[in-house]
Coordinates of C-alpha atoms in Angstrom, one line a residue:
X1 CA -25.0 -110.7 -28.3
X2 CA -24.5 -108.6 -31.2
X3 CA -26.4 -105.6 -29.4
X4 CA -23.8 -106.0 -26.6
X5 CA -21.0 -105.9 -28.6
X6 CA -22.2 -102.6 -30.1
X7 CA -23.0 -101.2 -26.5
X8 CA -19.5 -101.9 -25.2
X9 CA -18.0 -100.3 -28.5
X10 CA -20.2 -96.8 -27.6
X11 CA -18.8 -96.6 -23.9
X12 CA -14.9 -97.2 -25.3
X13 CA -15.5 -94.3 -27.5
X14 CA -17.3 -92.1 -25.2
X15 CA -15.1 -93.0 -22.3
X16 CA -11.7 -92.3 -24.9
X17 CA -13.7 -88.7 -25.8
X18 CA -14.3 -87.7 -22.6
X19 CA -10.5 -88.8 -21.7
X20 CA -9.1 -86.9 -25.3
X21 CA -11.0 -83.3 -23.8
X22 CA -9.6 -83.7 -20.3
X23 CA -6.1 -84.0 -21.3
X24 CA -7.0 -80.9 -24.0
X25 CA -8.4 -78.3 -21.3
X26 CA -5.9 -79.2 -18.9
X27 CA -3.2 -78.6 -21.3
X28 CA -5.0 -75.1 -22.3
X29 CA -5.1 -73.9 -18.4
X30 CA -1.5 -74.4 -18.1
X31 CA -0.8 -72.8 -20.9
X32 CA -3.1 -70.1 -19.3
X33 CA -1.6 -69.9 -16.3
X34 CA 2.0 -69.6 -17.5
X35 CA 0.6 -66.5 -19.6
X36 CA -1.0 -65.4 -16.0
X37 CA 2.3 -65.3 -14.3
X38 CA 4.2 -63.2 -17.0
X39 CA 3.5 -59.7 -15.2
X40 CA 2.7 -56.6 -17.4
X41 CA 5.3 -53.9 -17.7
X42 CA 4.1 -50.4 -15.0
X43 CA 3.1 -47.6 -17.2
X44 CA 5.3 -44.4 -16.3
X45 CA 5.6 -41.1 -17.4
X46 CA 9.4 -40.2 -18.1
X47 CA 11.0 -37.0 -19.6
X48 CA 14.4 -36.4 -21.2
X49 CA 17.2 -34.5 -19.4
X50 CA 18.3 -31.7 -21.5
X51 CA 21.4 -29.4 -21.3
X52 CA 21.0 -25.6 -21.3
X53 CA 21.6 -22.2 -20.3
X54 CA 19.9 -21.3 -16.9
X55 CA 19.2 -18.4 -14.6
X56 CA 20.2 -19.0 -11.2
X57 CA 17.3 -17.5 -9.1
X58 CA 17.8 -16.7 -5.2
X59 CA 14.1 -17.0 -3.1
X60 CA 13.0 -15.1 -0.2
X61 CA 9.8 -14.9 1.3
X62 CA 8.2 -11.9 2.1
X63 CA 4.8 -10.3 3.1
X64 CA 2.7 -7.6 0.6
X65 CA 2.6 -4.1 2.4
X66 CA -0.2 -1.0 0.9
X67 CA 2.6 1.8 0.0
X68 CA 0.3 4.3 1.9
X69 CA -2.5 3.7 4.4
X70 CA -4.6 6.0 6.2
X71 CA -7.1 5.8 8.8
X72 CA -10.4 8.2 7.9
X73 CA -11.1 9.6 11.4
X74 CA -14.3 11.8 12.7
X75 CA -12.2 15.3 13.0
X76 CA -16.2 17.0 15.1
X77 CA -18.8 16.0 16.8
X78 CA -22.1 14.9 15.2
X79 CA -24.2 12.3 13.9
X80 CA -23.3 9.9 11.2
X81 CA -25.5 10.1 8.4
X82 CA -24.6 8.8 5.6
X83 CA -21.7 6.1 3.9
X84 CA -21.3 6.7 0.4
X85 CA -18.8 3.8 -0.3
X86 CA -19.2 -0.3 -0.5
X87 CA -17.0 -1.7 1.8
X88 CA -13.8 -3.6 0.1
X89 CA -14.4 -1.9 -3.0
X90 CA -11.5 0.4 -4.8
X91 CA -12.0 4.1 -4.1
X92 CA -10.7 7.3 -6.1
X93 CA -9.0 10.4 -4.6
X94 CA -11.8 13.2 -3.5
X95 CA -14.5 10.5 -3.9
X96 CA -17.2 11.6 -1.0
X97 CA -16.6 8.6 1.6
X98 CA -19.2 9.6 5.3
X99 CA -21.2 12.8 5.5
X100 CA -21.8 14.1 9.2
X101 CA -24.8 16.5 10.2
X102 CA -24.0 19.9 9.0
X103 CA -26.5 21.8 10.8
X104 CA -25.0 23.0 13.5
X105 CA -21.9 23.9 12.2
X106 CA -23.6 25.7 9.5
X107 CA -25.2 28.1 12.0
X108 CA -21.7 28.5 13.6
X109 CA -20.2 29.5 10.7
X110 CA -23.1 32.3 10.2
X111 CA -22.7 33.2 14.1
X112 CA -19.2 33.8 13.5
X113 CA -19.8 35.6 10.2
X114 CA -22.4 38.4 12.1
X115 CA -19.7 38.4 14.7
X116 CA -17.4 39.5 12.0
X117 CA -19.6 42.1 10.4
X118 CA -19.8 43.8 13.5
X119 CA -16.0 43.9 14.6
X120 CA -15.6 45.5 11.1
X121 CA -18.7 47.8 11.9
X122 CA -16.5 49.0 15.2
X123 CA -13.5 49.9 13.4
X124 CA -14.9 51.8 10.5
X125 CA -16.9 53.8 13.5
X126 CA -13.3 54.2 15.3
X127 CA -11.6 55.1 12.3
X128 CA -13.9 58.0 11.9
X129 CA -12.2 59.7 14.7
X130 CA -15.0 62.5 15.3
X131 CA -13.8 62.7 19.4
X132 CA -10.3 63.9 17.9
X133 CA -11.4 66.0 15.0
X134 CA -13.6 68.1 17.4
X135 CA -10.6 68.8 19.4
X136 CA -8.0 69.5 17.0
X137 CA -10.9 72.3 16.1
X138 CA -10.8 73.6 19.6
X139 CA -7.2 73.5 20.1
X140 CA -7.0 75.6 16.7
X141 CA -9.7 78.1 17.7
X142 CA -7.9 78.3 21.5
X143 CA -4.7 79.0 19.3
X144 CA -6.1 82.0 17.3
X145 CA -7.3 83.6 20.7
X146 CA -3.9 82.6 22.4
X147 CA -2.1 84.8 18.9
X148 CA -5.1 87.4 19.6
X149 CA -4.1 87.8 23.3
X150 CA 0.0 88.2 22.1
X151 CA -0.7 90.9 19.3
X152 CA -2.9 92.9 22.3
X153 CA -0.1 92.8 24.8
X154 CA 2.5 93.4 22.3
X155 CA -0.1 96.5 20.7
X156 CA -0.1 97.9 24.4
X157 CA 3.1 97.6 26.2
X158 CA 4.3 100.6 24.0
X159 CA 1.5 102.5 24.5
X160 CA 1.9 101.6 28.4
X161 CA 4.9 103.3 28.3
X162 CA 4.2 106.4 26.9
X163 CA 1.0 106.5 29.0
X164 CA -1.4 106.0 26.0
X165 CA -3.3 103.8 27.8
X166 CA -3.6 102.8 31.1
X167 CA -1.6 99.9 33.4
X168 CA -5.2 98.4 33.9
X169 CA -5.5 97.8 30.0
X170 CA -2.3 96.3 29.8
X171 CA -2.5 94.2 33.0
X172 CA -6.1 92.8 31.0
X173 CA -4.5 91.9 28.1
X174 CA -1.4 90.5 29.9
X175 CA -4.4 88.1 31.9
X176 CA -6.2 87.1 28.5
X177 CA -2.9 85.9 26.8
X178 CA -2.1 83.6 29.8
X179 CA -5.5 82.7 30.2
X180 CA -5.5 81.6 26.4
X181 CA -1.4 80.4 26.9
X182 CA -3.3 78.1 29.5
X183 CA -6.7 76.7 27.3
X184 CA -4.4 76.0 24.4
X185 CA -2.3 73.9 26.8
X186 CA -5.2 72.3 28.5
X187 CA -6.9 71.6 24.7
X188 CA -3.6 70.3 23.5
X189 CA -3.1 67.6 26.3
X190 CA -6.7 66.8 25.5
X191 CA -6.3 66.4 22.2
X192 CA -3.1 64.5 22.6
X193 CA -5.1 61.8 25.3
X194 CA -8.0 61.4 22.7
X195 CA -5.6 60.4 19.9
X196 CA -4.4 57.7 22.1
X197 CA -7.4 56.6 23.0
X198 CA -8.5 56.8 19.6
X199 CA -5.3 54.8 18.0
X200 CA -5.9 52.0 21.1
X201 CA -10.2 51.8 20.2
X202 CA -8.9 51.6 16.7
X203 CA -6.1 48.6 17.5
X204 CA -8.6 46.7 19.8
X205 CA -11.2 47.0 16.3
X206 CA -9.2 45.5 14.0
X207 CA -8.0 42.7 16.8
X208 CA -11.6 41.7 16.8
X209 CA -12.0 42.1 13.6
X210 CA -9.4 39.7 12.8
X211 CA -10.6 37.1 16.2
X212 CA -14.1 37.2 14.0
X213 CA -12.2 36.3 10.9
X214 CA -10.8 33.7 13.0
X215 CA -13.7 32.2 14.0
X216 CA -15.0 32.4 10.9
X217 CA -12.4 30.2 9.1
X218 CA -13.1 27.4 12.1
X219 CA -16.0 27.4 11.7
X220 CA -16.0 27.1 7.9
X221 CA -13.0 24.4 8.3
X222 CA -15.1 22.7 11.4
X223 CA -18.2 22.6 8.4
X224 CA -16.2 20.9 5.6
X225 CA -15.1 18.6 8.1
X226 CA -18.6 17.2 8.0
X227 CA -17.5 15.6 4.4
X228 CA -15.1 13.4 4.3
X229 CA -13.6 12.5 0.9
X230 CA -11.0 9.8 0.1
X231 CA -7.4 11.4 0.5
X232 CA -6.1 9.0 -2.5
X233 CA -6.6 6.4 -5.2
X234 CA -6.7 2.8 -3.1
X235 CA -9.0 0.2 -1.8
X236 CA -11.1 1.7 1.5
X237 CA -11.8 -1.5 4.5
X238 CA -14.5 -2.3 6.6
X239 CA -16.8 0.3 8.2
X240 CA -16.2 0.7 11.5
X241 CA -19.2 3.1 12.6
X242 CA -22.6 2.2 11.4
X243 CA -24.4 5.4 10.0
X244 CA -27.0 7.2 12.7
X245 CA -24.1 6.9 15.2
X246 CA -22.6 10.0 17.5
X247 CA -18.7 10.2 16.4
X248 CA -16.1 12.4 17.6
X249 CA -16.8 12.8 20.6
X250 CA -14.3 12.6 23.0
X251 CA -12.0 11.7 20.5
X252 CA -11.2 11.3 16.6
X253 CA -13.4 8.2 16.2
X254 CA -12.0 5.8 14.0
X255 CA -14.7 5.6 10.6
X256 CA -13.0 3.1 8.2
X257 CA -9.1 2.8 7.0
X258 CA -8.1 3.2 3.4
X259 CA -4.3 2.1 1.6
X260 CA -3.4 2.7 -1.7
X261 CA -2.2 -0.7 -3.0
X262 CA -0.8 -0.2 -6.7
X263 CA 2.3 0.2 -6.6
X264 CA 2.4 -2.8 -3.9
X265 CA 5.3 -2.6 -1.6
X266 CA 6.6 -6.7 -0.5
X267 CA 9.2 -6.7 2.6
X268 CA 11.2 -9.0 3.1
X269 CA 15.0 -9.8 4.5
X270 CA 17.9 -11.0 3.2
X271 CA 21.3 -12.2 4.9
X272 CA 24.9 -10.3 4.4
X273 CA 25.9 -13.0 1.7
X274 CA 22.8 -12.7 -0.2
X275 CA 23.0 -8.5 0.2
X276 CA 26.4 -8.9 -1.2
X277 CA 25.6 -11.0 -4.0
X278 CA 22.6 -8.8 -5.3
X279 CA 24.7 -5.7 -5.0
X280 CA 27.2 -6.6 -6.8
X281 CA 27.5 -5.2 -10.0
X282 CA 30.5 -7.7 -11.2
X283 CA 28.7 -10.8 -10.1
X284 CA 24.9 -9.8 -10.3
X285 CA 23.2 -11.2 -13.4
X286 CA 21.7 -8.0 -14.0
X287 CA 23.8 -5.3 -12.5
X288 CA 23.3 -3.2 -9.6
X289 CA 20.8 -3.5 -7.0
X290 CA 18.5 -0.9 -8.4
X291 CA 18.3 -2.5 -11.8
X292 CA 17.3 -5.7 -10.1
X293 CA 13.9 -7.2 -11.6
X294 CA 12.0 -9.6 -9.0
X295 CA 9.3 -12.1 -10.1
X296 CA 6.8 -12.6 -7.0
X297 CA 5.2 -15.9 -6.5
X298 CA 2.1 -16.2 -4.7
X299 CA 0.8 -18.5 -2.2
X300 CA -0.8 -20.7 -5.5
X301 CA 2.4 -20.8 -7.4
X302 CA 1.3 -18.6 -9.8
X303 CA 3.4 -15.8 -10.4
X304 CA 2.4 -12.1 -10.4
X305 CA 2.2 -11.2 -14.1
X306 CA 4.6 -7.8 -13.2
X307 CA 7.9 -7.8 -12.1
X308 CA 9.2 -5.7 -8.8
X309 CA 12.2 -3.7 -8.6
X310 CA 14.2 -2.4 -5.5
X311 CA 12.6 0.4 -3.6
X312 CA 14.7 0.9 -0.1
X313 CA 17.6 -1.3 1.5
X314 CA 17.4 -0.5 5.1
X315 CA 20.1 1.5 6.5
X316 CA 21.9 -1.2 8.9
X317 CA 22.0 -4.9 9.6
X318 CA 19.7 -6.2 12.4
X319 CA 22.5 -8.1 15.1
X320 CA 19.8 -10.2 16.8
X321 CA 18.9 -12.1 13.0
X322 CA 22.0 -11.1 10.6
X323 CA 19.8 -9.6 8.1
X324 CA 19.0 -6.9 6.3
X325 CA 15.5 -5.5 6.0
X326 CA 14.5 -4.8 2.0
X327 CA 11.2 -3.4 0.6
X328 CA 10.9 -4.2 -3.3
X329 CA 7.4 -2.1 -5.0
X330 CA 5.4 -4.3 -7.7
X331 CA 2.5 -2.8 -10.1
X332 CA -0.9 -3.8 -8.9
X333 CA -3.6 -3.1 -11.5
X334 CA -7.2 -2.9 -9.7
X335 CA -5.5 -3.8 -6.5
X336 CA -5.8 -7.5 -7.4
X337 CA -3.3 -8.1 -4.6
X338 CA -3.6 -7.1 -1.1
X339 CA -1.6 -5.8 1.5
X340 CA -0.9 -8.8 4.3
X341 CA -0.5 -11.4 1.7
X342 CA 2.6 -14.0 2.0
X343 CA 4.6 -14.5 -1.0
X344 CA 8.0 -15.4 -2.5
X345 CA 10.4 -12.9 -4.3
X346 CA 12.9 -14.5 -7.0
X347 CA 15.6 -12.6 -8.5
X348 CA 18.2 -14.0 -11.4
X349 CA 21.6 -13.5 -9.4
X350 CA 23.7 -15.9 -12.3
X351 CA 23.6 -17.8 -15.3
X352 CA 24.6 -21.3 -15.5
X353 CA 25.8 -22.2 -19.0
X354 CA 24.8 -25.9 -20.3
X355 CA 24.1 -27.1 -17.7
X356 CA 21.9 -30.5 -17.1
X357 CA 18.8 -30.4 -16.1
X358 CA 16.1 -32.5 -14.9
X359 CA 12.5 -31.6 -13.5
X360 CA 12.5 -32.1 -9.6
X361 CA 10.0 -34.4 -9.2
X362 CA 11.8 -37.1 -10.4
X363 CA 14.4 -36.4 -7.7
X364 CA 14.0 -39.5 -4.8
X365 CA 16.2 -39.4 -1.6
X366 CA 17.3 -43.3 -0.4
X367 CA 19.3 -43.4 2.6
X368 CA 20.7 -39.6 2.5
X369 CA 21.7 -39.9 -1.0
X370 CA 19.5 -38.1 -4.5
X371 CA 18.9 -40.6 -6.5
X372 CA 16.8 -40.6 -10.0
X373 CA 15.6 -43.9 -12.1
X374 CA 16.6 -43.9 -15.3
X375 CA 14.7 -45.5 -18.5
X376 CA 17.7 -47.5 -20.2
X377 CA 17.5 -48.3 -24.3
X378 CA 15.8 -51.8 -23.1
X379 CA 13.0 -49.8 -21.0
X380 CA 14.4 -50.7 -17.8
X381 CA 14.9 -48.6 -14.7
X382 CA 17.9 -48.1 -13.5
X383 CA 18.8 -46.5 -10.4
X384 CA 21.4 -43.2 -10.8
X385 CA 22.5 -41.3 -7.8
X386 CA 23.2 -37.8 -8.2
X387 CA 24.8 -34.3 -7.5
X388 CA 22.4 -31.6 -7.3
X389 CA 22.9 -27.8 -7.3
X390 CA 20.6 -25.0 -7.5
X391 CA 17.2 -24.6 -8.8
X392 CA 16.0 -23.5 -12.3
X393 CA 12.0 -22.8 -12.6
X394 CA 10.8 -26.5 -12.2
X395 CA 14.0 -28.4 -12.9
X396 CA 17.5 -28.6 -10.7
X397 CA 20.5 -28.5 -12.0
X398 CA 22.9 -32.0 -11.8
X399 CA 26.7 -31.6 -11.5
X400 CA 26.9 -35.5 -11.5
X401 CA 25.4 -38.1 -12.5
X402 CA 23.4 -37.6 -15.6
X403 CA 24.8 -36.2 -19.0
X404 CA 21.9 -35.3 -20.7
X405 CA 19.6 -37.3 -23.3
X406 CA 18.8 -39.6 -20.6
X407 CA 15.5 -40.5 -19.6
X408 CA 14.4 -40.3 -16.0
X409 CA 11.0 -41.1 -14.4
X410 CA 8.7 -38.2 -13.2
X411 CA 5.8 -39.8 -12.6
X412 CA 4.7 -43.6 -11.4
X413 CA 8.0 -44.2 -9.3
X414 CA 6.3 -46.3 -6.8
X415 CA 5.3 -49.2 -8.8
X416 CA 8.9 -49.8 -10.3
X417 CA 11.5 -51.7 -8.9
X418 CA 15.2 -51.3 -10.0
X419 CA 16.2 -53.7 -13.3
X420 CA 12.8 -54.0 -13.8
X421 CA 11.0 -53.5 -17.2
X422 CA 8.1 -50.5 -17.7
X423 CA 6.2 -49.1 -20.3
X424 CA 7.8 -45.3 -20.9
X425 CA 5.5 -42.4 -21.7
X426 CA 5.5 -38.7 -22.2
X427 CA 3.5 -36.8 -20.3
X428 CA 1.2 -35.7 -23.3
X429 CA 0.8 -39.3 -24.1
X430 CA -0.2 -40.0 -20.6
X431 CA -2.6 -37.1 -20.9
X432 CA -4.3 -38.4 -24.0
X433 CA -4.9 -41.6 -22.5
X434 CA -6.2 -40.4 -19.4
X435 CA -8.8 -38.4 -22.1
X436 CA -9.6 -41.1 -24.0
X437 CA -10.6 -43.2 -20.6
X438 CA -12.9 -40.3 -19.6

């Protein structure tokens, strides 16, 4: 009975044990659960609007342009034998680019250069003028018979008359002076033919002599046409003839092109307003349009570590787009950037002075309105719709809405509702803890 009485006891106590840690662990789970349903505030990054002085940039987009190109053409006929460049790579002025066969133009030029020694050989043999000199010496001895013949008749015409001599004396020496009258005429006319003939032989040598000199020189120039050298400092383009080819043949055979890319020109337009307001010195940031300094950004948002300045405004507005076509010139070192490349062009056209500013990406648009979320002094986000105006670098400029010192979500917007509370970081903060996960 006792032994019973003990047993029951045991059971009571287990039973009111068991019952005691129920009611315990069923307390702790809804205490658990009420923890549970507290949410944890989103982590975002925020960053404080600030008030300062700003450039006011104007953008166009334009497209990179070599400032000279020329194409390397085959100027004669012959085979390709040699490419002394790498294709893509930067070239130097006078650096030897193709080399065509030289032979035969080589034995042209010493063709043309025998050619030439004998035209010169012809006119130092007409200048000698031996076919003139021999009859100049018989018109001079005809001459001394013709005066011979003149001092016999003049000797005997007195002597005819007083009978000294006979009228068949005189009538001989009257027949010898016009017999030498007429060989001094016959050897002057001769004379005066062979001088012509002479002076025209002489004038048809030296023509030759300077055809030969021609020929010479194209031959020589057809020669050095064989080398063809870079014509200026740039970067040379694919080959377009493959070495052991024929070139030139019917035409100038296109070999490989080559553009001098530093300076770098960029074209691009701009509209009658935006013309205006760069040229004018009153309202222009920087002056007049030649003082101008343009930053060019690239395709990756980097921007080209050397600024541009203007280099032509074209002479007269297109009518089909409004615009005026405008080519700004950039240094290039190395020809890091290439002609064909698209890229924007930003010029400083004002200053805004304290004005607030906020980075864009914390701008949202809800229903046609710009709205930001602020980070109140309770770390709550609050909605705030604004007034934008122009761009500054990576921030816009607010007319309304914001005053400055607040602090507006850039990053994490998505998982915040209005009112609601978050947990506010910088963006080096939010760096350091994505570094100390890793």
């Amino acid at each position: 009975m006792r032994n019973l009485q003990k047993r029951a006891l045991f059971l009571s106590a287990t039973t009111a044990i068991i019952v005691f840690a129920v009611f315990l662990n069923t307390g702790c789970g809804k205490k658990d659960a009420a923890k549970a349903a507290v949410p944890t505030p989103p982590t975002v990054v925020v960053a404080e609007v600030t008030r300062k002085t700003v450039p006011i940039y104007s953008e166009f987009v334009g497209q990179t342009k070599a400032d000279d190109t020329v194409e390397l053409r085959a100027r004669v006929e012959g085979t390709l034998l040699k490419v002394h460049f790498r294709e893509g790579a930067p070239v130097r002025k006078g650096q030897l680019l193709f080399t065509i066969d030289k032979r035969p133009f080589e034995a042209a030029v010493q063709s043309a250069k025998a050619l030439q020694a004998k035209a010169e050989s012809d006119l130092a043999q007409a200048r000698q003028r031996t076919d003139v000199l021999q009859a100049q010496a018989e018109l001079a001895d005809a001459n001394a018979t013709l005066s011979k013949a003149n001092q016999d008749v003049n000797r005997l015409e007195p002597l005819a008359k007083e009978k000294a001599v006979t009228e068949i004396d005189l009538d001989a020496a009257i027949a010898a002076q016009k017999s030498a009258k007429a060989i001094v005429d016959s050897r002057r006319a001769n004379l005066t033919n062979l001088e012509a003939a002479v002076k025209y032989t002489i004038e048809r040598a030296q023509a030759e002599v300077s055809s030969a000199k021609a020929r010479v020189i194209q031959a020589s120039l057809d020669l050095s046409y064989c080398d063809i050298y870079s014509p200026m400092n740039g970067v040379i383009g694919f080959l377009q003839v493959d070495e052991g080819n024929l070139v030139g043949r019917t035409d100038a055979t296109l070999l490989a092109t080559v553009s001098r890319s530093d300076p770098l020109l960029v074209d691009f337009n701009v509209s009658e307003i935006e013309y205006l307001k760069l040229t004018d010195p009153e309202s222009s940031k920087q002056g007049a349009a030649g003082k101008l300094r343009f930053d060019l950004i690239l395709s990756d948002e980097t921007k080209h570590p050397y600024q541009g300045s203007f280099r032509v405004v074209d002479r007269t507005v297109d009518p089909t787009t409004g615009t005026l076509k405008v080519e700004a010139t950039f240094q290039n070192p190395n020809s890091y950037l290439r002609p064909g490349q698209f890229a924007r062009l930003r010029v400083a056209v004002a200053e805004r002075e304290n004005a607030v500013l906020v980075p864009i990406r914390a701008i949202q648009e809800l229903q046609g309105a710009k709205t930001v979320l602020v980070v109140d002094d309770q770390n709550k986000a609050v909605v705030r719709t604004v007034t934008l105006g122009e761009k500054a670098d990576n921030y816009v400029i607010v007319l309304e809405g914001l005053n400055g010192g607040e602090r507006v979500i850039v990053e994490g917007m998505q998982k915040v509702r209005p009112g609601a509370e978050v947990n506010p970081t910088t963006a080096t903060e939010s760096s350091d803890q994505k570094t100390a996960q890793r």
